[in-house]
Amino acid sequence: MTLNLTPDELLATTRAVRRRLDLSRPVEREVLEECLRLAQQAPTSSFAQNWHFVVVTDPGTRAALGELWRVVARSYVQRRAAAAAADARLARMSDNVHYLADHIHEVPVHVIPCVEGRTDGKPAAAQASRWASIIPAAWSFMLAARARGLGSVWTTFHLRHEREAAELLGIPYERVMQAALIPVAYSIGTEFRAGPRRPLDTMVHWDRWA
Ligand SMILES: Cc1cc2nc3c(=O)[nH]c(=O)nc-3n(C[C@H](O)[C@H](O)[C@H](O)COP(=O)(O)O)c2cc1C
């Protein structure tokens, strides 16, 4: 079942969901497969389709991944403490990260988008085309999930321990890069508002940068 969202509403309200993930409701495999099939329609360089999604539902594996995620999340929150004290929005985000760190292992699905071919140390152009072969697909997955009442959040904390995560998941680290760990669950309520963003003219340059 999909929510009744227009394309614009979907694009404007697919938020980072951390606190409003329903930890007690399982997510059906068929629903995840629908989202993944839509993700497959994203662009890929030269028809390569060199992407993979590792979908983790096993509780033991989620617990082990959660350990890796939590350590980095907690240090992030600590490092941000002073800045968060002076900025209410940052403080709210830190609280939410802290909350998710406590519950990451309970989130019913962890999705890890991966791409074949490591680009460590390669020029920016090589990096850009490799990452752009997975990130649009992963974002399509998140949009499709939102359209079905699921919440998710793009996270990169566990990448500090990418090799350990690869070992845990049987990912061949030497030839496959992980792009993110996306916790996925039904959202608690389906109403989300557009996020605050900088004025458009501070980010858009017509014809020239200046
Ligand atoms: C490259 C990237 C890395 C991110 N890493 C994390 C992360 O490790 N942990 C986390 O909780 N959120 C992470 N986020 C989510 C952002 O914090 C989130 O998109 C931001 O708070 C804006 O949220 P909003 O779109 O709902 O306003 C990441 C987002 C991006 C794009």
PDB file of C-alpha atoms and ligand atoms in Angstrom:
ATOM      1  CA  MET A   1       0.000   0.000   0.000  1.00  0.00           C
ATOM      2  CA  THR A   2       1.326   3.410  -0.873  1.00  0.00           C
ATOM      3  CA  LEU A   3       0.577   6.726   0.844  1.00  0.00           C
ATOM      4  CA  ASN A   4      -1.345   9.310  -1.091  1.00  0.00           C
ATOM      5  CA  LEU A   5       1.592  11.668  -1.743  1.00  0.00           C
ATOM      6  CA  THR A   6       2.175  13.730  -4.851  1.00  0.00           C
ATOM      7  CA  PRO A   7       5.683  13.491  -6.338  1.00  0.00           C
ATOM      8  CA  ASP A   8       6.454  16.963  -4.929  1.00  0.00           C
ATOM      9  CA  GLU A   9       5.225  16.000  -1.467  1.00  0.00           C
ATOM     10  CA  LEU A  10       7.308  12.826  -1.593  1.00  0.00           C
ATOM     11  CA  LEU A  11      10.437  14.771  -2.540  1.00  0.00           C
ATOM     12  CA  ALA A  12       9.831  17.466   0.073  1.00  0.00           C
ATOM     13  CA  THR A  13       8.980  15.200   3.005  1.00  0.00           C
ATOM     14  CA  THR A  14      11.417  12.297   2.784  1.00  0.00           C
ATOM     15  CA  ARG A  15      13.211  13.269   5.979  1.00  0.00           C
ATOM     16  CA  ALA A  16      15.936  11.747   8.117  1.00  0.00           C
ATOM     17  CA  VAL A  17      13.803   9.580  10.435  1.00  0.00           C
ATOM     18  CA  ARG A  18      15.513   8.478  13.645  1.00  0.00           C
ATOM     19  CA  ARG A  19      13.042   8.731  16.540  1.00  0.00           C
ATOM     20  CA  ARG A  20       9.901   7.916  14.629  1.00  0.00           C
ATOM     21  CA  LEU A  21      10.978   4.448  13.497  1.00  0.00           C
ATOM     22  CA  ASP A  22       8.523   1.774  14.654  1.00  0.00           C
ATOM     23  CA  LEU A  23      10.865  -0.742  16.257  1.00  0.00           C
ATOM     24  CA  SER A  24       8.119  -3.250  16.982  1.00  0.00           C
ATOM     25  CA  ARG A  25       6.637  -3.654  13.508  1.00  0.00           C
ATOM     26  CA  PRO A  26       8.343  -5.985  11.062  1.00  0.00           C
ATOM     27  CA  VAL A  27       8.811  -4.843   7.460  1.00  0.00           C
ATOM     28  CA  GLU A  28       7.576  -7.302   4.848  1.00  0.00           C
ATOM     29  CA  ARG A  29      10.173  -8.595   2.415  1.00  0.00           C
ATOM     30  CA  GLU A  30       7.798  -7.948  -0.534  1.00  0.00           C
ATOM     31  CA  VAL A  31       7.598  -4.258   0.382  1.00  0.00           C
ATOM     32  CA  LEU A  32      11.392  -4.026   0.501  1.00  0.00           C
ATOM     33  CA  GLU A  33      11.605  -5.797  -2.850  1.00  0.00           C
ATOM     34  CA  GLU A  34       9.187  -3.303  -4.401  1.00  0.00           C
ATOM     35  CA  CYS A  35      11.405  -0.463  -3.197  1.00  0.00           C
ATOM     36  CA  LEU A  36      14.543  -2.214  -4.450  1.00  0.00           C
ATOM     37  CA  ARG A  37      12.985  -2.823  -7.876  1.00  0.00           C
ATOM     38  CA  LEU A  38      12.259   0.905  -8.131  1.00  0.00           C
ATOM     39  CA  ALA A  39      15.812   1.647  -6.989  1.00  0.00           C
ATOM     40  CA  GLN A  40      17.072  -0.443  -9.912  1.00  0.00           C
ATOM     41  CA  GLN A  41      15.569   2.140 -12.277  1.00  0.00           C
ATOM     42  CA  ALA A  42      18.077   4.794 -11.134  1.00  0.00           C
ATOM     43  CA  PRO A  43      20.862   5.833 -13.518  1.00  0.00           C
ATOM     44  CA  THR A  44      23.986   3.727 -13.657  1.00  0.00           C
ATOM     45  CA  SER A  45      27.159   4.465 -15.568  1.00  0.00           C
ATOM     46  CA  SER A  46      27.364   2.684 -18.974  1.00  0.00           C
ATOM     47  CA  PHE A  47      24.593   0.215 -18.096  1.00  0.00           C
ATOM     48  CA  ALA A  48      27.021  -1.187 -15.542  1.00  0.00           C
ATOM     49  CA  GLN A  49      24.463  -1.867 -12.800  1.00  0.00           C
ATOM     50  CA  ASN A  50      27.505  -2.373 -10.611  1.00  0.00           C
ATOM     51  CA  TRP A  51      25.516  -1.876  -7.426  1.00  0.00           C
ATOM     52  CA  HIS A  52      24.358  -4.201  -4.688  1.00  0.00           C
ATOM     53  CA  PHE A  53      22.112  -3.877  -1.684  1.00  0.00           C
ATOM     54  CA  VAL A  54      22.784  -5.971   1.402  1.00  0.00           C
ATOM     55  CA  VAL A  55      19.493  -6.136   3.290  1.00  0.00           C
ATOM     56  CA  VAL A  56      20.038  -7.187   6.885  1.00  0.00           C
ATOM     57  CA  THR A  57      17.130  -8.473   8.947  1.00  0.00           C
ATOM     58  CA  ASP A  58      18.933 -11.102  11.050  1.00  0.00           C
ATOM     59  CA  PRO A  59      18.864  -9.845  14.675  1.00  0.00           C
ATOM     60  CA  GLY A  60      22.387 -11.061  15.505  1.00  0.00           C
ATOM     61  CA  THR A  61      23.872  -9.355  12.459  1.00  0.00           C
ATOM     62  CA  ARG A  62      21.967  -6.136  13.205  1.00  0.00           C
ATOM     63  CA  ALA A  63      23.291  -6.244  16.750  1.00  0.00           C
ATOM     64  CA  ALA A  64      26.867  -6.623  15.512  1.00  0.00           C
ATOM     65  CA  LEU A  65      26.475  -3.837  12.943  1.00  0.00           C
ATOM     66  CA  GLY A  66      24.792  -1.742  15.630  1.00  0.00           C
ATOM     67  CA  GLU A  67      27.916  -2.044  17.799  1.00  0.00           C
ATOM     68  CA  LEU A  68      30.051  -0.575  15.008  1.00  0.00           C
ATOM     69  CA  TRP A  69      27.517   2.190  14.342  1.00  0.00           C
ATOM     70  CA  ARG A  70      27.015   3.075  17.997  1.00  0.00           C
ATOM     71  CA  VAL A  71      30.680   3.671  18.845  1.00  0.00           C
ATOM     72  CA  VAL A  72      31.050   6.217  16.047  1.00  0.00           C
ATOM     73  CA  ALA A  73      27.646   7.816  16.710  1.00  0.00           C
ATOM     74  CA  ARG A  74      28.472   8.354  20.386  1.00  0.00           C
ATOM     75  CA  SER A  75      31.798   9.955  19.616  1.00  0.00           C
ATOM     76  CA  TYR A  76      30.059  12.182  17.024  1.00  0.00           C
ATOM     77  CA  VAL A  77      27.540  13.319  19.656  1.00  0.00           C
ATOM     78  CA  GLN A  78      30.350  14.011  22.135  1.00  0.00           C
ATOM     79  CA  ARG A  79      32.385  15.986  19.617  1.00  0.00           C
ATOM     80  CA  ARG A  80      29.321  18.051  18.741  1.00  0.00           C
ATOM     81  CA  ALA A  81      28.300  18.729  22.383  1.00  0.00           C
ATOM     82  CA  ALA A  82      29.690  22.272  22.584  1.00  0.00           C
ATOM     83  CA  ALA A  83      28.247  23.298  19.218  1.00  0.00           C
ATOM     84  CA  ALA A  84      24.905  21.670  20.097  1.00  0.00           C
ATOM     85  CA  ALA A  85      24.719  23.664  23.340  1.00  0.00           C
ATOM     86  CA  ALA A  86      24.645  26.838  21.256  1.00  0.00           C
ATOM     87  CA  ASP A  87      22.352  25.661  18.472  1.00  0.00           C
ATOM     88  CA  ALA A  88      18.886  24.226  19.116  1.00  0.00           C
ATOM     89  CA  ARG A  89      18.641  22.485  15.743  1.00  0.00           C
ATOM     90  CA  LEU A  90      21.997  20.793  16.191  1.00  0.00           C
ATOM     91  CA  ALA A  91      21.017  19.838  19.747  1.00  0.00           C
ATOM     92  CA  ARG A  92      17.840  18.195  18.465  1.00  0.00           C
ATOM     93  CA  MET A  93      19.773  16.274  15.849  1.00  0.00           C
ATOM     94  CA  SER A  94      22.360  15.142  18.417  1.00  0.00           C
ATOM     95  CA  ASP A  95      19.539  13.937  20.682  1.00  0.00           C
ATOM     96  CA  ASN A  96      18.046  12.022  17.792  1.00  0.00           C
ATOM     97  CA  VAL A  97      21.393  10.476  16.865  1.00  0.00           C
ATOM     98  CA  HIS A  98      21.847   9.523  20.517  1.00  0.00           C
ATOM     99  CA  TYR A  99      18.407   7.935  20.549  1.00  0.00           C
ATOM    100  CA  LEU A 100      19.110   5.958  17.389  1.00  0.00           C
ATOM    101  CA  ALA A 101      22.474   4.846  18.773  1.00  0.00           C
ATOM    102  CA  ASP A 102      20.614   3.304  21.719  1.00  0.00           C
ATOM    103  CA  HIS A 103      18.164   1.542  19.416  1.00  0.00           C
ATOM    104  CA  ILE A 104      19.980   0.877  16.145  1.00  0.00           C
ATOM    105  CA  HIS A 105      20.014  -2.908  16.718  1.00  0.00           C
ATOM    106  CA  GLU A 106      16.216  -2.835  17.173  1.00  0.00           C
ATOM    107  CA  VAL A 107      15.540  -1.223  13.799  1.00  0.00           C
ATOM    108  CA  PRO A 108      14.082  -4.162  11.840  1.00  0.00           C
ATOM    109  CA  VAL A 109      16.031  -3.607   8.613  1.00  0.00           C
ATOM    110  CA  HIS A 110      19.500  -2.274   7.862  1.00  0.00           C
ATOM    111  CA  VAL A 111      20.096  -1.647   4.158  1.00  0.00           C
ATOM    112  CA  ILE A 112      23.685  -1.315   2.969  1.00  0.00           C
ATOM    113  CA  PRO A 113      24.041  -0.012  -0.596  1.00  0.00           C
ATOM    114  CA  CYS A 114      27.318  -1.132  -2.149  1.00  0.00           C
ATOM    115  CA  VAL A 115      29.146  -0.522  -5.412  1.00  0.00           C
ATOM    116  CA  GLU A 116      31.707  -2.683  -7.181  1.00  0.00           C
ATOM    117  CA  GLY A 117      35.226  -1.305  -7.592  1.00  0.00           C
ATOM    118  CA  ARG A 118      37.104   0.525  -4.858  1.00  0.00           C
ATOM    119  CA  THR A 119      38.147   4.105  -5.595  1.00  0.00           C
ATOM    120  CA  ASP A 120      40.320   4.689  -2.504  1.00  0.00           C
ATOM    121  CA  GLY A 121      42.980   7.259  -3.410  1.00  0.00           C
ATOM    122  CA  LYS A 122      41.671   7.724  -6.984  1.00  0.00           C
ATOM    123  CA  PRO A 123      41.065  11.176  -8.581  1.00  0.00           C
ATOM    124  CA  ALA A 124      37.826  13.022  -7.849  1.00  0.00           C
ATOM    125  CA  ALA A 125      36.438  12.265 -11.319  1.00  0.00           C
ATOM    126  CA  ALA A 126      36.765   8.526 -10.734  1.00  0.00           C
ATOM    127  CA  GLN A 127      35.242   8.884  -7.270  1.00  0.00           C
ATOM    128  CA  ALA A 128      32.338  10.925  -8.597  1.00  0.00           C
ATOM    129  CA  SER A 129      31.345   8.448 -11.257  1.00  0.00           C
ATOM    130  CA  ARG A 130      31.685   5.455  -8.974  1.00  0.00           C
ATOM    131  CA  TRP A 131      29.637   6.943  -6.126  1.00  0.00           C
ATOM    132  CA  ALA A 132      27.044   8.286  -8.532  1.00  0.00           C
ATOM    133  CA  SER A 133      26.484   4.714  -9.631  1.00  0.00           C
ATOM    134  CA  ILE A 134      24.983   3.815  -6.267  1.00  0.00           C
ATOM    135  CA  ILE A 135      23.770   6.964  -4.504  1.00  0.00           C
ATOM    136  CA  PRO A 136      20.862   7.803  -6.841  1.00  0.00           C
ATOM    137  CA  ALA A 137      19.659   4.184  -6.557  1.00  0.00           C
ATOM    138  CA  ALA A 138      19.889   4.284  -2.770  1.00  0.00           C
ATOM    139  CA  TRP A 139      17.974   7.566  -2.629  1.00  0.00           C
ATOM    140  CA  SER A 140      15.317   6.111  -4.946  1.00  0.00           C
ATOM    141  CA  PHE A 141      15.033   3.243  -2.482  1.00  0.00           C
ATOM    142  CA  MET A 142      14.473   5.740   0.371  1.00  0.00           C
ATOM    143  CA  LEU A 143      11.840   7.635  -1.616  1.00  0.00           C
ATOM    144  CA  ALA A 144      10.029   4.424  -2.523  1.00  0.00           C
ATOM    145  CA  ALA A 145      10.175   3.393   1.129  1.00  0.00           C
ATOM    146  CA  ARG A 146       8.683   6.710   2.270  1.00  0.00           C
ATOM    147  CA  ALA A 147       5.907   6.317  -0.315  1.00  0.00           C
ATOM    148  CA  ARG A 148       5.023   3.033   1.415  1.00  0.00           C
ATOM    149  CA  GLY A 149       4.932   4.459   4.947  1.00  0.00           C
ATOM    150  CA  LEU A 150       8.495   3.504   5.834  1.00  0.00           C
ATOM    151  CA  GLY A 151      11.006   5.851   7.442  1.00  0.00           C
ATOM    152  CA  SER A 152      14.754   5.737   6.861  1.00  0.00           C
ATOM    153  CA  VAL A 153      17.877   7.802   7.336  1.00  0.00           C
ATOM    154  CA  TRP A 154      21.090   7.960   5.321  1.00  0.00           C
ATOM    155  CA  THR A 155      23.931   7.144   7.707  1.00  0.00           C
ATOM    156  CA  THR A 156      27.666   6.759   7.266  1.00  0.00           C
ATOM    157  CA  PHE A 157      28.870   6.181  10.856  1.00  0.00           C
ATOM    158  CA  HIS A 158      29.610   2.482  10.388  1.00  0.00           C
ATOM    159  CA  LEU A 159      31.915   3.236   7.434  1.00  0.00           C
ATOM    160  CA  ARG A 160      34.669   4.066   9.903  1.00  0.00           C
ATOM    161  CA  HIS A 161      34.591   0.314  10.453  1.00  0.00           C
ATOM    162  CA  GLU A 162      33.822  -0.663   6.874  1.00  0.00           C
ATOM    163  CA  ARG A 163      36.244  -3.569   6.837  1.00  0.00           C
ATOM    164  CA  GLU A 164      34.744  -5.127   9.976  1.00  0.00           C
ATOM    165  CA  ALA A 165      31.246  -4.639   8.542  1.00  0.00           C
ATOM    166  CA  ALA A 166      32.390  -6.291   5.296  1.00  0.00           C
ATOM    167  CA  GLU A 167      33.681  -9.280   7.260  1.00  0.00           C
ATOM    168  CA  LEU A 168      30.429  -9.531   9.180  1.00  0.00           C
ATOM    169  CA  LEU A 169      28.368  -9.449   5.997  1.00  0.00           C
ATOM    170  CA  GLY A 170      30.658 -11.449   3.722  1.00  0.00           C
ATOM    171  CA  ILE A 171      31.152  -8.428   1.435  1.00  0.00           C
ATOM    172  CA  PRO A 172      34.396  -8.745  -0.584  1.00  0.00           C
ATOM    173  CA  TYR A 173      36.015  -5.565   0.779  1.00  0.00           C
ATOM    174  CA  GLU A 174      38.869  -5.542  -1.754  1.00  0.00           C
ATOM    175  CA  ARG A 175      36.456  -5.030  -4.674  1.00  0.00           C
ATOM    176  CA  VAL A 176      33.218  -3.665  -3.179  1.00  0.00           C
ATOM    177  CA  MET A 177      32.632  -0.343  -1.362  1.00  0.00           C
ATOM    178  CA  GLN A 178      29.792   0.299   1.071  1.00  0.00           C
ATOM    179  CA  ALA A 179      28.066   3.669   0.636  1.00  0.00           C
ATOM    180  CA  ALA A 180      25.905   3.866   3.751  1.00  0.00           C
ATOM    181  CA  LEU A 181      23.869   2.021   6.339  1.00  0.00           C
ATOM    182  CA  ILE A 182      20.201   2.897   5.990  1.00  0.00           C
ATOM    183  CA  PRO A 183      18.049   1.889   8.969  1.00  0.00           C
ATOM    184  CA  VAL A 184      14.510   1.188   7.715  1.00  0.00           C
ATOM    185  CA  ALA A 185      11.241   0.704   9.617  1.00  0.00           C
ATOM    186  CA  TYR A 186       7.624   1.756   9.347  1.00  0.00           C
ATOM    187  CA  SER A 187       7.420   5.346  10.515  1.00  0.00           C
ATOM    188  CA  ILE A 188       5.350   6.258  13.552  1.00  0.00           C
ATOM    189  CA  GLY A 189       2.781   8.398  11.811  1.00  0.00           C
ATOM    190  CA  THR A 190       3.260   9.299   8.173  1.00  0.00           C
ATOM    191  CA  GLU A 191       3.039  13.115   8.347  1.00  0.00           C
ATOM    192  CA  PHE A 192       6.395  14.801   7.764  1.00  0.00           C
ATOM    193  CA  ARG A 193       7.106  18.416   6.920  1.00  0.00           C
ATOM    194  CA  ALA A 194       9.615  19.865   4.496  1.00  0.00           C
ATOM    195  CA  GLY A 195      12.956  20.532   6.242  1.00  0.00           C
ATOM    196  CA  PRO A 196      14.449  23.985   6.748  1.00  0.00           C
ATOM    197  CA  ARG A 197      16.854  24.827   3.937  1.00  0.00           C
ATOM    198  CA  ARG A 198      19.049  27.810   3.053  1.00  0.00           C
ATOM    199  CA  PRO A 199      17.583  30.414   0.710  1.00  0.00           C
ATOM    200  CA  LEU A 200      17.846  29.141  -2.851  1.00  0.00           C
ATOM    201  CA  ASP A 201      19.926  32.096  -4.068  1.00  0.00           C
ATOM    202  CA  THR A 202      22.710  31.220  -1.606  1.00  0.00           C
ATOM    203  CA  MET A 203      23.082  27.859  -3.336  1.00  0.00           C
ATOM    204  CA  VAL A 204      22.242  28.441  -6.968  1.00  0.00           C
ATOM    205  CA  HIS A 205      24.518  30.150  -9.471  1.00  0.00           C
ATOM    206  CA  TRP A 206      23.031  31.155 -12.804  1.00  0.00           C
ATOM    207  CA  ASP A 207      25.540  31.018 -15.632  1.00  0.00           C
ATOM    208  CA  ARG A 208      28.520  31.797 -13.353  1.00  0.00           C
ATOM    209  CA  TRP A 209      29.522  31.031  -9.769  1.00  0.00           C
ATOM    210  CA  ALA A 210      29.646  34.681  -8.689  1.00  0.00           C
TER     211      ALA A 210
HETATM  212  C1  LIG B   1      26.499  11.912   3.318  1.00  0.00           C
HETATM  213  C2  LIG B   1      25.552  11.849   4.492  1.00  0.00           C
HETATM  214  C3  LIG B   1      25.985  11.213   5.631  1.00  0.00           C
HETATM  215  C4  LIG B   1      25.133  11.118   6.737  1.00  0.00           C
HETATM  216  N1  LIG B   1      25.544  10.418   7.836  1.00  0.00           N
HETATM  217  C5  LIG B   1      24.707  10.288   8.871  1.00  0.00           C
HETATM  218  C6  LIG B   1      25.078   9.456   9.966  1.00  0.00           C
HETATM  219  O1  LIG B   1      26.126   8.802   9.976  1.00  0.00           O
HETATM  220  N2  LIG B   1      24.207   9.359  11.007  1.00  0.00           N
HETATM  221  C7  LIG B   1      23.003   9.989  11.005  1.00  0.00           C
HETATM  222  O2  LIG B   1      22.254   9.840  11.984  1.00  0.00           O
HETATM  223  N3  LIG B   1      22.617  10.777   9.972  1.00  0.00           N
HETATM  224  C8  LIG B   1      23.443  10.917   8.904  1.00  0.00           C
HETATM  225  N4  LIG B   1      23.035  11.645   7.815  1.00  0.00           N
HETATM  226  C9  LIG B   1      21.700  12.241   7.801  1.00  0.00           C
HETATM  227  C10 LIG B   1      21.751  13.759   7.899  1.00  0.00           C
HETATM  228  O3  LIG B   1      22.115  14.104   9.193  1.00  0.00           O
HETATM  229  C11 LIG B   1      20.383  14.307   7.542  1.00  0.00           C
HETATM  230  O4  LIG B   1      20.185  14.125   6.164  1.00  0.00           O
HETATM  231  C12 LIG B   1      20.268  15.744   7.957  1.00  0.00           C
HETATM  232  O5  LIG B   1      20.080  15.724   9.348  1.00  0.00           O
HETATM  233  C13 LIG B   1      19.107  16.465   7.307  1.00  0.00           C
HETATM  234  O6  LIG B   1      17.930  15.877   7.702  1.00  0.00           O
HETATM  235  P1  LIG B   1      16.569  16.332   7.006  1.00  0.00           P
HETATM  236  O7  LIG B   1      16.761  16.063   5.556  1.00  0.00           O
HETATM  237  O8  LIG B   1      15.519  15.452   7.594  1.00  0.00           O
HETATM  238  O9  LIG B   1      16.385  17.770   7.312  1.00  0.00           O
HETATM  239  C14 LIG B   1      23.845  11.724   6.696  1.00  0.00           C
HETATM  240  C15 LIG B   1      23.415  12.348   5.510  1.00  0.00           C
HETATM  241  C16 LIG B   1      24.261  12.385   4.423  1.00  0.00           C
HETATM  242  C17 LIG B   1      23.756  13.029   3.153  1.00  0.00           C
END
